[in-house]
mmCIF file with all atom_site columns, C-alpha atoms in Angstrom:
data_model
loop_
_atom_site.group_PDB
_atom_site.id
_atom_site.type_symbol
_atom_site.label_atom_id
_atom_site.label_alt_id
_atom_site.label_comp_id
_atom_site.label_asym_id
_atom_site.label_entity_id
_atom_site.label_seq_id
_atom_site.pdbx_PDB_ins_code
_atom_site.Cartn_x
_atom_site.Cartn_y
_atom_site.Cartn_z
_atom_site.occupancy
_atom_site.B_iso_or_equiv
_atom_site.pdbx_formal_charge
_atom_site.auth_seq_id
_atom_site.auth_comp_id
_atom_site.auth_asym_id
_atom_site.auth_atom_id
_atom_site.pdbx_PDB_model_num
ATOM 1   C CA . UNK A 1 1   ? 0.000   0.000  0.000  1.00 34.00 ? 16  UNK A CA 1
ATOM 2   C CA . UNK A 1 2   ? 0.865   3.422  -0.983 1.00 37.00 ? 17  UNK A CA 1
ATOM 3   C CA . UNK A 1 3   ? -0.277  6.448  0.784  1.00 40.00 ? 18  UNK A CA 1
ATOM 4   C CA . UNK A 1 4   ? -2.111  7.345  -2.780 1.00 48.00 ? 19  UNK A CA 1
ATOM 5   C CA . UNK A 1 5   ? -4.254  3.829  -2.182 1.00 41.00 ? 20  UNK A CA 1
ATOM 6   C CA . UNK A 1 6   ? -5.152  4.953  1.149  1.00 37.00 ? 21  UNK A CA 1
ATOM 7   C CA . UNK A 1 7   ? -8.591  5.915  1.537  1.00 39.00 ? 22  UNK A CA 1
ATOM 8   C CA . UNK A 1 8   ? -9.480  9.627  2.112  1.00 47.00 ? 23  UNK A CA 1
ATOM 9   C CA . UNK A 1 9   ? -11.585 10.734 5.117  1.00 47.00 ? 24  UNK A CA 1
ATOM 10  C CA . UNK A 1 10  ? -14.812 10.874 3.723  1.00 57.00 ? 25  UNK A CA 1
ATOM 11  C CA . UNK A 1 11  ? -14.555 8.879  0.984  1.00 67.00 ? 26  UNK A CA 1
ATOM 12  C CA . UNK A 1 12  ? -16.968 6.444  2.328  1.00 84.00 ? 27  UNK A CA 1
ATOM 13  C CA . UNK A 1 13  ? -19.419 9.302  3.283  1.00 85.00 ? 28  UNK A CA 1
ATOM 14  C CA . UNK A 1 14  ? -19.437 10.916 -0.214 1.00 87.00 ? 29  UNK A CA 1
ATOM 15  C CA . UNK A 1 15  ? -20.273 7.136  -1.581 1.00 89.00 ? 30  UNK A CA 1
ATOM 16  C CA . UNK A 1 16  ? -23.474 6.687  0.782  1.00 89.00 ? 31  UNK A CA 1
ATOM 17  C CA . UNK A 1 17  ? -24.186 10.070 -0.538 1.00 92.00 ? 32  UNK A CA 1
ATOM 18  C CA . UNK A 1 18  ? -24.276 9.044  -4.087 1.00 93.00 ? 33  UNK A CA 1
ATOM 19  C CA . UNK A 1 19  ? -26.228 5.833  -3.612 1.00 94.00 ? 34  UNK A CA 1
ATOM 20  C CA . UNK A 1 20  ? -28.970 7.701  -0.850 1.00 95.00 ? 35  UNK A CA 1
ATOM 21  C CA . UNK A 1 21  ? -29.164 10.593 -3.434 1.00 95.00 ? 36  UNK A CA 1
ATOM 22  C CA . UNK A 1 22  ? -30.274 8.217  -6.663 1.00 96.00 ? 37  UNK A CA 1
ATOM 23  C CA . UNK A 1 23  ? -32.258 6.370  -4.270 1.00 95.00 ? 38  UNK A CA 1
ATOM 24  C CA . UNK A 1 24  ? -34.171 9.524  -3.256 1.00 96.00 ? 39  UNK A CA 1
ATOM 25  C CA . UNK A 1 25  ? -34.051 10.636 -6.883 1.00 96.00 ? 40  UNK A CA 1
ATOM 26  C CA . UNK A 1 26  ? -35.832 7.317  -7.920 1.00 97.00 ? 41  UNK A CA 1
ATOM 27  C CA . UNK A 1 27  ? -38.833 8.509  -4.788 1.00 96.00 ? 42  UNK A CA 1
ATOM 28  C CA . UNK A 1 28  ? -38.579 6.992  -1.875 1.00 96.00 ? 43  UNK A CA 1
ATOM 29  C CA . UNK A 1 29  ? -39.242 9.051  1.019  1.00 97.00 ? 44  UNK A CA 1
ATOM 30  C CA . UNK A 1 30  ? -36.856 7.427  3.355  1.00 96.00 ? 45  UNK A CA 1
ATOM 31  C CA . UNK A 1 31  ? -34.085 7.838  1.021  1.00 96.00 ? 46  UNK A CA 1
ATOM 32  C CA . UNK A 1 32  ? -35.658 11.772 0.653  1.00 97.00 ? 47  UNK A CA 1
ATOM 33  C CA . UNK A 1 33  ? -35.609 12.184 4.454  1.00 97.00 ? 48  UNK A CA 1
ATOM 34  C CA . UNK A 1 34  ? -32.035 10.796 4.748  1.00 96.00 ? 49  UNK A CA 1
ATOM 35  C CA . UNK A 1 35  ? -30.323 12.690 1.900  1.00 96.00 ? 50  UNK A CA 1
ATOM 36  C CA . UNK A 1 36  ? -32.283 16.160 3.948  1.00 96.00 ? 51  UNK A CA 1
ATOM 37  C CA . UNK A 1 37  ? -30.276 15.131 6.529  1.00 95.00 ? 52  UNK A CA 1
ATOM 38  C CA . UNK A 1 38  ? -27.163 15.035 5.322  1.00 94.00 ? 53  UNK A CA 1
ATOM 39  C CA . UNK A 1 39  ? -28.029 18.334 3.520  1.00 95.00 ? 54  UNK A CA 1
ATOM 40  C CA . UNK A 1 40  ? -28.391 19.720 6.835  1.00 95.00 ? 55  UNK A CA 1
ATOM 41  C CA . UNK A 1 41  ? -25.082 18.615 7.790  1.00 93.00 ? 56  UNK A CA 1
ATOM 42  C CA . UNK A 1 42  ? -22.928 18.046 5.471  1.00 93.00 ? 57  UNK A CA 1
ATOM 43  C CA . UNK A 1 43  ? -22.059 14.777 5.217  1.00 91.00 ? 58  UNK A CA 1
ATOM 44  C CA . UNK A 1 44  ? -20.803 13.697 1.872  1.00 92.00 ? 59  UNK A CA 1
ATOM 45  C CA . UNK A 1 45  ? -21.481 16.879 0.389  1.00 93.00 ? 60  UNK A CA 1
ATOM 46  C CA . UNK A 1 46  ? -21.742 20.733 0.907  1.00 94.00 ? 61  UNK A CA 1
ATOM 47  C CA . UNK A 1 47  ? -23.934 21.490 3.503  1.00 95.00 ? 62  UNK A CA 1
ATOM 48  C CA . UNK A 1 48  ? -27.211 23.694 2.134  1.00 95.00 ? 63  UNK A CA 1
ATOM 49  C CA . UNK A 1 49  ? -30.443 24.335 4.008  1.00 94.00 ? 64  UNK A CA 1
ATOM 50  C CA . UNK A 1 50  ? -32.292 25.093 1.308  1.00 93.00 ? 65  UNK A CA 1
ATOM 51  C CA . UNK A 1 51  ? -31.461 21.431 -0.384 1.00 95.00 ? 66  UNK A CA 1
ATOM 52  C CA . UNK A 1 52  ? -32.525 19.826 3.064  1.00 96.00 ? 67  UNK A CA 1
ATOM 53  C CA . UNK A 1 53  ? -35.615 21.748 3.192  1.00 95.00 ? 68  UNK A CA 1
ATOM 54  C CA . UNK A 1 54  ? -36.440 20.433 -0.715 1.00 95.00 ? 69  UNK A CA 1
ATOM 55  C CA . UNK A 1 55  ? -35.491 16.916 0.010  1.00 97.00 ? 70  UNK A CA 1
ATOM 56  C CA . UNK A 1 56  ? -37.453 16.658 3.590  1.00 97.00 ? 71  UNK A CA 1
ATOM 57  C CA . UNK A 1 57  ? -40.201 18.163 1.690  1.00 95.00 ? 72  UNK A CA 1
ATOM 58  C CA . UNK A 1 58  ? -40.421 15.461 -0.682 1.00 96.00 ? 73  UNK A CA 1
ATOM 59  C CA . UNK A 1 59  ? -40.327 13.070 1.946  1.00 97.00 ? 74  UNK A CA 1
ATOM 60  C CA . UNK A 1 60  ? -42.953 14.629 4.295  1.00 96.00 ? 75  UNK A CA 1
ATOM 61  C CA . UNK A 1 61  ? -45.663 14.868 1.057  1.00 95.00 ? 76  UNK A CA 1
ATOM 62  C CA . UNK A 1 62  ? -45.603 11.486 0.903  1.00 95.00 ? 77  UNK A CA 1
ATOM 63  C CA . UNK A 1 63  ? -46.026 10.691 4.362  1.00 94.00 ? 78  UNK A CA 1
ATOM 64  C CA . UNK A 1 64  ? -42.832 10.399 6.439  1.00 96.00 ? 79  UNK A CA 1
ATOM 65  C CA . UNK A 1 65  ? -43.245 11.717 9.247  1.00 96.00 ? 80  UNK A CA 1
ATOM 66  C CA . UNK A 1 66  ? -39.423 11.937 10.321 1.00 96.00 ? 81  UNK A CA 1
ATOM 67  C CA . UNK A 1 67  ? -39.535 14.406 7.404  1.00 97.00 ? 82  UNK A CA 1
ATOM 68  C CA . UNK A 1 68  ? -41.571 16.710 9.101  1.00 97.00 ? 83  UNK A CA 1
ATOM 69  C CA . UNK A 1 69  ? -40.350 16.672 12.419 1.00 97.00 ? 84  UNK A CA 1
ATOM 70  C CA . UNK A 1 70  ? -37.273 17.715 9.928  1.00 97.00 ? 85  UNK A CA 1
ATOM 71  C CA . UNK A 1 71  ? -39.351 20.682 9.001  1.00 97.00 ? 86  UNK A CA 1
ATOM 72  C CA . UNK A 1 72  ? -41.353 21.495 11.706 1.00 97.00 ? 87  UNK A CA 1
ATOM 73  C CA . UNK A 1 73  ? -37.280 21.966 13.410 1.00 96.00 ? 88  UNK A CA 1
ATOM 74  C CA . UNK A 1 74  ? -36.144 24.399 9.664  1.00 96.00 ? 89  UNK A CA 1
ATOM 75  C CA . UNK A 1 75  ? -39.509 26.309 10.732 1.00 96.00 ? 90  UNK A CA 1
ATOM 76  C CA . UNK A 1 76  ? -39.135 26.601 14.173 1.00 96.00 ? 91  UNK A CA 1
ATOM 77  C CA . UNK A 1 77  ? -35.721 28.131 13.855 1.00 95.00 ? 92  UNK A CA 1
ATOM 78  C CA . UNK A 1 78  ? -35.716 29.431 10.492 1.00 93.00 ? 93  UNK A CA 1
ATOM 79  C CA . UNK A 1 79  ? -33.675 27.176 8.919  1.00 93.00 ? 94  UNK A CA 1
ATOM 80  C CA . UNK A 1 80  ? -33.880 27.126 5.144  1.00 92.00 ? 95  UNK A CA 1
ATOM 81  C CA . UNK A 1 81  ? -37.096 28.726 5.572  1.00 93.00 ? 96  UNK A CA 1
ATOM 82  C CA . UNK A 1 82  ? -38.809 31.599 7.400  1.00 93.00 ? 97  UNK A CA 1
ATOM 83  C CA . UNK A 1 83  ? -39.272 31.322 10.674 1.00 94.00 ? 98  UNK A CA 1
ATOM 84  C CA . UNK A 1 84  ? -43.218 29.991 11.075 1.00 96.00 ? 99  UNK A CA 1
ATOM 85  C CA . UNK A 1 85  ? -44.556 28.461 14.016 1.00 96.00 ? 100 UNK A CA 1
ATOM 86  C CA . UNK A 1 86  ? -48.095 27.912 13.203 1.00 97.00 ? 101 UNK A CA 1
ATOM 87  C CA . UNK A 1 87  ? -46.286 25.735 10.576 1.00 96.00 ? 102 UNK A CA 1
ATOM 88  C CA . UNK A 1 88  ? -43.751 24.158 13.030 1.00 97.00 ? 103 UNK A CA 1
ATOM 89  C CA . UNK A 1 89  ? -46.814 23.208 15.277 1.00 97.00 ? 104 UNK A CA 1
ATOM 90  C CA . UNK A 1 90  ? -49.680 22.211 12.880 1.00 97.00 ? 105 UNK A CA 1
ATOM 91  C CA . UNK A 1 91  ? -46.619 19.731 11.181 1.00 96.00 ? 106 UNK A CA 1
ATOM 92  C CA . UNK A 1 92  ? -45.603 18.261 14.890 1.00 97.00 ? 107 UNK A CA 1
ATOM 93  C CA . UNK A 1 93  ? -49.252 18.041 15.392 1.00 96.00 ? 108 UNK A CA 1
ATOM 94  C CA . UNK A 1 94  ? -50.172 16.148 12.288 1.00 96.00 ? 109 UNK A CA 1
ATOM 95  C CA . UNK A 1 95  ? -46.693 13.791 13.344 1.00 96.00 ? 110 UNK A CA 1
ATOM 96  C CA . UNK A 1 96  ? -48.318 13.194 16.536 1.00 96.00 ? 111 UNK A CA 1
ATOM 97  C CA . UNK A 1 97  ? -52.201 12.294 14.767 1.00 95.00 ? 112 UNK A CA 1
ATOM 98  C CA . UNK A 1 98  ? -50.050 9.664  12.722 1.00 93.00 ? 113 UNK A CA 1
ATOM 99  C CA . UNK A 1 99  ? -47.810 8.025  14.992 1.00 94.00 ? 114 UNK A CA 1
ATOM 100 C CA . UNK A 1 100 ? -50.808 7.647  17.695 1.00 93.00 ? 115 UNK A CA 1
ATOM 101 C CA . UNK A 1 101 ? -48.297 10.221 19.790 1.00 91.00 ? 116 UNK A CA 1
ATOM 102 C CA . UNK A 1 102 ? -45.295 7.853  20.080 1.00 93.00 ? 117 UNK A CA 1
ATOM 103 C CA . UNK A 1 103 ? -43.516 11.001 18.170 1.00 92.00 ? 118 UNK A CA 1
ATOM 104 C CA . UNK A 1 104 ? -43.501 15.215 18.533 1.00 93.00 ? 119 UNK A CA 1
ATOM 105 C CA . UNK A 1 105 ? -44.797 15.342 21.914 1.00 91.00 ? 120 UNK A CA 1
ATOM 106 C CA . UNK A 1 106 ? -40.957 16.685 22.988 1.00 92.00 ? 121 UNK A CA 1
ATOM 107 C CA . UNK A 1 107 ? -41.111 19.311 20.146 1.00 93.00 ? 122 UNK A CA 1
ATOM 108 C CA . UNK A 1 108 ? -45.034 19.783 20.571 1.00 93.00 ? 123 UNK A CA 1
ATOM 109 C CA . UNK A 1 109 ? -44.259 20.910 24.026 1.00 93.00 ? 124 UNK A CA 1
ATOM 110 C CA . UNK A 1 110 ? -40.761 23.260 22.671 1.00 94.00 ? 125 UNK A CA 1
ATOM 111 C CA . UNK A 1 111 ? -43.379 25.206 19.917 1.00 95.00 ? 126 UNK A CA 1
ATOM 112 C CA . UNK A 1 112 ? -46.428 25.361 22.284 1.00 94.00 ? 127 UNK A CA 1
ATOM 113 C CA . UNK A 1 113 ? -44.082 27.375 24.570 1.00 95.00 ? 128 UNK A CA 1
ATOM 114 C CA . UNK A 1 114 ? -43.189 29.894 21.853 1.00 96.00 ? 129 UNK A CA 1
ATOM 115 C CA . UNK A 1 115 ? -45.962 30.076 20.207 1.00 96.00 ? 130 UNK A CA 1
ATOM 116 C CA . UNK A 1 116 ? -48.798 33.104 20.838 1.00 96.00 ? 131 UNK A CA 1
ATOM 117 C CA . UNK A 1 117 ? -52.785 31.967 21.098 1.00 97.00 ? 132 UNK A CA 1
ATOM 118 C CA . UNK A 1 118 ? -53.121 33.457 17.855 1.00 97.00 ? 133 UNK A CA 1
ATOM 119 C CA . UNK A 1 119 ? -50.215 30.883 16.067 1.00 97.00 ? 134 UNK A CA 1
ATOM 120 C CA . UNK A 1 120 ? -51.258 28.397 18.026 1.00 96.00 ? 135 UNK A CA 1
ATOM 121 C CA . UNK A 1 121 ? -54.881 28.687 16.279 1.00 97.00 ? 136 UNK A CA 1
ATOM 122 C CA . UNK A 1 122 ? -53.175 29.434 13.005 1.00 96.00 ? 137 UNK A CA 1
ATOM 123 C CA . UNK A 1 123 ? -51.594 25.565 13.439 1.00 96.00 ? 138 UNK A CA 1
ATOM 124 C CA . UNK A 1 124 ? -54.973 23.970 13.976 1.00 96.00 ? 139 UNK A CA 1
ATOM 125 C CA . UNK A 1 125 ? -56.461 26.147 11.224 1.00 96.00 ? 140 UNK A CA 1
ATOM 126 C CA . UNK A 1 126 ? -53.812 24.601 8.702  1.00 96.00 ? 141 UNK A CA 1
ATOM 127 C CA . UNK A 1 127 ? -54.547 21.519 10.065 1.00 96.00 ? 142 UNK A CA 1
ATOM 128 C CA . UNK A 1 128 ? -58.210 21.854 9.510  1.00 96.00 ? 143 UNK A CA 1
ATOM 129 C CA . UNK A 1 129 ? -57.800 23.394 6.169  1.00 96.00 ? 144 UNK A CA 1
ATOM 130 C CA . UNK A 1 130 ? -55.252 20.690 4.406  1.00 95.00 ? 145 UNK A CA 1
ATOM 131 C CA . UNK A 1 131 ? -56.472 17.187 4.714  1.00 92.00 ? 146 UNK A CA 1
ATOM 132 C CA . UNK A 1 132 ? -53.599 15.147 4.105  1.00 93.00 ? 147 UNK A CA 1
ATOM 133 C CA . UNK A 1 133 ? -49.658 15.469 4.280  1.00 93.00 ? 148 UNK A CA 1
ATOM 134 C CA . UNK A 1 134 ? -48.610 16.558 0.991  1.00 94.00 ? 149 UNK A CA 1
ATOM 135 C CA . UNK A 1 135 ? -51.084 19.597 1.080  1.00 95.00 ? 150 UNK A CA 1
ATOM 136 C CA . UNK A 1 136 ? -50.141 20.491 4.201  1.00 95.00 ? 151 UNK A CA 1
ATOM 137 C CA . UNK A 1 137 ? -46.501 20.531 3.290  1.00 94.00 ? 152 UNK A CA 1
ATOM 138 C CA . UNK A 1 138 ? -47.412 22.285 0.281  1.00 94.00 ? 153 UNK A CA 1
ATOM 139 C CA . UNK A 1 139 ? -49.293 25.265 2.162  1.00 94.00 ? 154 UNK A CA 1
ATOM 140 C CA . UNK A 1 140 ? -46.834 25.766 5.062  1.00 94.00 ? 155 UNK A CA 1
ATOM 141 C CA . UNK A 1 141 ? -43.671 25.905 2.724  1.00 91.00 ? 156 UNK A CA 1
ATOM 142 C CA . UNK A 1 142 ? -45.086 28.414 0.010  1.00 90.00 ? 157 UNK A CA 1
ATOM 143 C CA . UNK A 1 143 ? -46.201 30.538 3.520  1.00 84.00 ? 158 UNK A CA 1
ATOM 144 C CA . UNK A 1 144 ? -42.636 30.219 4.437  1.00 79.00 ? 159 UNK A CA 1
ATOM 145 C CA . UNK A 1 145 ? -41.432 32.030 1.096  1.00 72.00 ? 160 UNK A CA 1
ATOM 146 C CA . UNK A 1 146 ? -43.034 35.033 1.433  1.00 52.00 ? 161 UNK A CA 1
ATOM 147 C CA . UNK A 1 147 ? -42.660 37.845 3.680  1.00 46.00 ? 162 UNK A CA 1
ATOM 148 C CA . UNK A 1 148 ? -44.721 37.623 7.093  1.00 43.00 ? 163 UNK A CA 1
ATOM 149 C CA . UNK A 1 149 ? -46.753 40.797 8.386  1.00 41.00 ? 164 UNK A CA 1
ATOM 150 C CA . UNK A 1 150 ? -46.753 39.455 12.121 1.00 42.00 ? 165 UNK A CA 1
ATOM 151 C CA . UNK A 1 151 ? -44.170 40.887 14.032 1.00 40.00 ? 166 UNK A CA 1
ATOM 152 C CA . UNK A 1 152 ? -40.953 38.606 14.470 1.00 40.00 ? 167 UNK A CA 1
ATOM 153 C CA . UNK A 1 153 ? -40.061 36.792 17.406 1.00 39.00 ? 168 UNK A CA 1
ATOM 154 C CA . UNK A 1 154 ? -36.546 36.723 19.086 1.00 37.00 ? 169 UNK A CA 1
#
């Protein structure tokens, strides 16, 4: 062995990154969800919160609820997207509907502290208003593109 046959740091990580990235390419959600998270952090590739946002998004419209814990975390801290709480709660909420509460209660509790009465009635609007996950997704994001008129929160 040479020290040009050695393996590089990160070799490995940049190969899982290749095969979880055509996976999630090819649509399936936990491949979507896995390839956000190494988005977030940079494993195997550059990190970028906007490409974690996209790929957790295309996991949590199909269902995958790790997804949107994912987002309901960008939105609570305005991470890739503007900072939305209403959005951050109605998506833990709708995690915590699906997995009969055995997930979100943790973050539930972290966004219900933040949140004022009238977000927290924002959430359960949203949650009234989009039936299933991909339209829910859908709604929250484009809200999260465009410029808020409540005042900020520190």
């Amino acid at each position: 062995f040479s020290a040009e046959d050695t393996p590089k740091a990160g070799d490995g990580e940049q190969e899982a990154f290749q095969w979880i990235s055509r996976a999630a390419s090819d649509g399936l959600p936990e491949a979507q969800y896995r390839l956000a998270l190494l988005y977030s952090i940079g494993r195997g590739c550059p990190a970028s919160a906007s490409q974690a946002v996209s790929w957790a998004r295309a996991a949590a419209s199909r269902g995958h609820t790790g997804a949107m814990l994912f987002l309901a975390s960008c939105l609570r801290h305005g991470e890739g997207v503007l900072r939305d709480l209403a959005g951050a709660l109605a998506l833990t909420q709708r995690v915590i509907a699906e997995t009969d509460g055995h997930l979100g209660r943790g973050a539930m509790e972290e966004i219900e502290a933040l949140a004022s009465a009238a977000e927290r009635a924002e959430a359960q609007q949203l949650l009234k208003d989009n039936e299933t996950a991909a339209s829910l997704v859908a709604t929250i994001l484009l809200r999260s593109k465009a410029p808020r008129r409540t005042a900020s929160r520190a």
